[in-house]
Amino acid sequence: MDNQLYFWNNYPIIQEQLMQVNEIIHAEINKVNGKVGLALRDSFAVNGKLLRPALVLMFAQFAELDKNTKRRMLNVAAAVEFLHNATLIHDDIIDESKMRRGVPSIQAKYGKHVAVYAGDYLFALCFKLLSDNGKSMKSLQFDGRTMQGILGGELQQLDHAYDLNLTKDDYLEQIKGKTGLLFGLSCFLGTYESGLKISLARHAAEYGEIMGQAFQVKDDILDYTVSANQLKKPVLLDVKNGIYSGPLIFALERDKDATLRTLVAKKQELTPAELREIERLVNELGGVQVANELADKLTAKSIKLLKQKFPENKARADIEQLTAQLISRTY
Ligand code: IPE
Ligand code: IPE
Ligand code: MG
Ligand code: MG
């Protein structure tokens, strides 16, 4: 199956629902005029993994849904995918990244003007779908706080650009903001919008935030362990751009003779050969290994929370299986 929906082969009900989410996404972007419309249709011609909408739908499985609620859940799921894509389109501008999901990024193909508007358009669509389909202001409030938090993480990352003294705690805070909170929002919306108690939805959010941190640590590990071809996006771009993630931070802690530190300090001057040397050192010094241990720890913590707060049933088993699948992913 094309378009990464094969990621959901083990979850046929979710896979079927994600196809319907895709229909909602395409119906919306087909209405967009001009260059921004072209760019958006281009970019959604290739799907990502659709993780965040899947989390909405998976948490909704804890509830009994009537027809109208099912329809609303699909729209809410589309809303979080729009929000996710908006952040990626803007992230690619900031990073000057040329590839996303194996095709040219919007900024590379259409330029920064179109990319800024395309991202803005998706933020607007997220609000529209959420306000049209949410059952109360609670979801919009949660969405507003999440967006503020994502920006907080991104701004903290910007302020720490090229900071060789970034600590593990700084890193954990950054990735909670830039990635964990959107996972948390998805889990919250799936639970709350499907009619379950808000207290349970808050637990879902907490699970998502921690699982999202594990997900970002793994994304950062992949940056130092697989090829751009496999990842379908550039690798080793973060270190050049001054974004120092888990594997590098942990390797720098073990870099007794400052070989790695001296290389990294070349900042944007780093050549492709030097980047490969950094990759080698990050692996050799054990940075990848320590980051893997961190990802495992966060994953275990998220599963523990899930088991404490949610009943043992098919919905929970699916989420547990997905959580394990995410930590062993290779793209
Ligand atoms: C990429 O997210 C950005 C991160 C938070 C690491 P995904 O890996 O979910 O991206 P797509 O949507 O599958 O391309
Ligand atoms: C992206 O994290 C997080 C947000 C866009 C908020 P990354 O910068 O690691 O994502 P990729 O690696 O470009 O997909
Ligand atoms: Mg990036
Ligand atoms: Mg990344």
Short mmCIF file of C-alpha atoms in Angstrom, two decimals, residues 97-99 104-111:
data_model
loop_
_atom_site.label_atom_id
_atom_site.label_comp_id
_atom_site.label_asym_id
_atom_site.label_seq_id
_atom_site.Cartn_x
_atom_site.Cartn_y
_atom_site.Cartn_z
CA SER A 97 15.67 21.75 4.33
CA LYS A 98 15.24 20.64 0.75
CA MET A 99 13.48 17.33 1.19
CA PRO A 104 11.17 18.50 -2.46
CA SER A 105 9.97 20.54 0.54
CA ILE A 106 7.52 23.35 -0.25
CA GLN A 107 10.18 25.95 0.49
CA ALA A 108 12.64 24.26 -1.90
CA LYS A 109 10.13 23.92 -4.73
CA TYR A 110 7.95 27.03 -4.37
CA GLY A 111 10.07 29.38 -2.26
#
